Structure formats: structure tokens, C-alpha cells
Amino acid sequence: CGVKEVFMQIRVLFFASCADIVGHREQTVELAEGSVLDDLMDAVIREHPRLEPIRKSAMISLNQDYAEGGAALSGGDEVALIPPVSGGC
């Protein structure tokens, strides 16, 4: 009997230009247990390649706290992609 890989679901929220690029404001992404934020970003960009230029400049929150790419994910987490804001004084 082989080892069965366990998956978790992550809710991804898209704001501003990110939502315009993907065509919706949220989606659920399924990842293997033990995945980190960078793994999630890789999966989202595979599905929506036009997000690649925003990856380095977007702020990413994990459960409403800003997070770095190595942050561990758990099933049911909420991740938000917030593109840089332009304009201002």
C-alpha cells in the first residue's frame, strides 16, 4: 500500500489589478500538506501567468497578517494578493 498524499485548501483573495487579471476576486487552491506561501504563489501563477510581473512587488497577507514566501500554510488559510498602489503625492 503506497503513501497517500494529503491535500489542503487555501482561499486566495485577489485585489485591484490582480482581480482584473484573473477575472474574479477569489478562488480556492488545493496544495499538498506542508506547502508554504511560495508554493501557493507558484500554483496561482501557473494558472494565471499574467500575475508574474506583480509577484515581486505585491504584498501578500496570510490570515490578515503580512507574510513572507517561506510562511507555512495550513488548510483553511486565507491568502490575499495586494498589488502595489500607484499614484499619490
CSV table of C-alpha atoms in Angstrom, one decimal:
chain,number,residue,atom,x,y,z
A,1,CYS,CA,0.0,0.0,0.0
A,2,GLY,CA,1.5,3.4,-1.1
A,3,VAL,CA,1.6,6.6,0.9
A,4,LYS,CA,-1.4,8.8,0.1
A,5,GLU,CA,-0.6,12.5,-0.3
A,6,VAL,CA,-2.8,14.7,1.8
A,7,PHE,CA,-4.1,18.0,0.4
A,8,MET,CA,-5.4,21.2,1.9
A,9,GLN,CA,-7.5,24.0,0.5
A,10,ILE,CA,-6.3,27.6,0.7
A,11,ARG,CA,-8.7,30.6,-0.1
A,12,VAL,CA,-6.9,33.1,-2.3
A,13,LEU,CA,-8.3,36.7,-2.5
A,14,PHE,CA,-7.3,39.0,-5.4
A,15,PHE,CA,-7.5,42.8,-5.1
A,16,ALA,CA,-7.4,45.7,-7.6
A,17,SER,CA,-5.3,44.8,-10.7
A,18,CYS,CA,-4.8,41.2,-9.5
A,19,ALA,CA,-8.6,40.7,-9.6
A,20,ASP,CA,-8.7,42.3,-13.1
A,21,ILE,CA,-6.0,39.9,-14.4
A,22,VAL,CA,-7.6,36.7,-13.1
A,23,GLY,CA,-11.2,37.7,-13.7
A,24,HIS,CA,-12.5,37.1,-10.2
A,25,ARG,CA,-11.9,38.2,-6.6
A,26,GLU,CA,-11.3,34.8,-5.0
A,27,GLN,CA,-10.6,31.2,-5.7
A,28,THR,CA,-9.7,28.1,-3.8
A,29,VAL,CA,-6.3,26.4,-4.4
A,30,GLU,CA,-5.5,22.9,-3.4
A,31,LEU,CA,-2.0,22.2,-2.3
A,32,ALA,CA,-0.1,19.4,-0.6
A,33,GLU,CA,0.2,19.4,3.2
A,34,GLY,CA,3.4,21.1,4.2
A,35,SER,CA,3.3,23.7,1.4
A,36,VAL,CA,4.5,27.3,2.0
A,37,LEU,CA,3.4,30.6,0.6
A,38,ASP,CA,5.9,30.4,-2.3
A,39,ASP,CA,4.3,27.1,-3.3
A,40,LEU,CA,0.9,28.8,-3.4
A,41,MET,CA,2.2,31.6,-5.5
A,42,ASP,CA,3.8,29.2,-7.9
A,43,ALA,CA,0.4,27.4,-8.3
A,44,VAL,CA,-1.5,30.6,-8.8
A,45,ILE,CA,1.0,32.0,-11.4
A,46,ARG,CA,0.9,28.7,-13.3
A,47,GLU,CA,-2.9,29.2,-13.6
A,48,HIS,CA,-2.7,33.0,-14.2
A,49,PRO,CA,0.7,33.7,-15.8
A,50,ARG,CA,-0.1,37.4,-16.2
A,51,LEU,CA,0.4,37.8,-12.5
A,52,GLU,CA,4.1,37.0,-12.8
A,53,PRO,CA,5.2,40.7,-13.1
A,54,ILE,CA,3.3,41.6,-9.9
A,55,ARG,CA,4.8,38.7,-7.8
A,56,LYS,CA,7.9,40.6,-6.6
A,57,SER,CA,6.0,43.9,-5.8
A,58,ALA,CA,2.7,42.6,-4.4
A,59,MET,CA,2.0,42.5,-0.7
A,60,ILE,CA,0.8,39.1,0.5
A,61,SER,CA,-1.2,38.6,3.6
A,62,LEU,CA,-1.8,35.3,5.3
A,63,ASN,CA,-4.8,35.3,7.6
A,64,GLN,CA,-4.8,39.1,7.5
A,65,ASP,CA,-1.1,39.5,8.6
A,66,TYR,CA,1.6,40.3,6.0
A,67,ALA,CA,3.8,37.3,5.3
A,68,GLU,CA,6.9,36.2,3.5
A,69,GLY,CA,7.3,33.4,0.9
A,70,GLY,CA,8.5,30.8,3.4
A,71,ALA,CA,5.5,31.1,5.7
A,72,ALA,CA,3.9,27.7,6.3
A,73,LEU,CA,0.3,27.2,5.2
A,74,SER,CA,-2.5,25.2,6.8
A,75,GLY,CA,-5.8,24.0,5.5
A,76,GLY,CA,-8.4,26.8,5.6
A,77,ASP,CA,-5.9,29.6,5.5
A,78,GLU,CA,-6.8,32.8,3.7
A,79,VAL,CA,-4.2,34.5,1.5
A,80,ALA,CA,-4.6,37.9,-0.1
A,81,LEU,CA,-2.7,39.3,-3.1
A,82,ILE,CA,-2.5,43.1,-2.9
A,83,PRO,CA,-0.7,44.8,-5.8
A,84,PRO,CA,1.3,47.9,-5.3
A,85,VAL,CA,-0.7,51.1,-5.1
A,86,SER,CA,0.2,53.7,-7.7
A,87,GLY,CA,-0.5,57.4,-7.6
A,88,GLY,CA,-0.4,59.7,-4.6
A,89,CYS,CA,1.5,62.8,-3.8
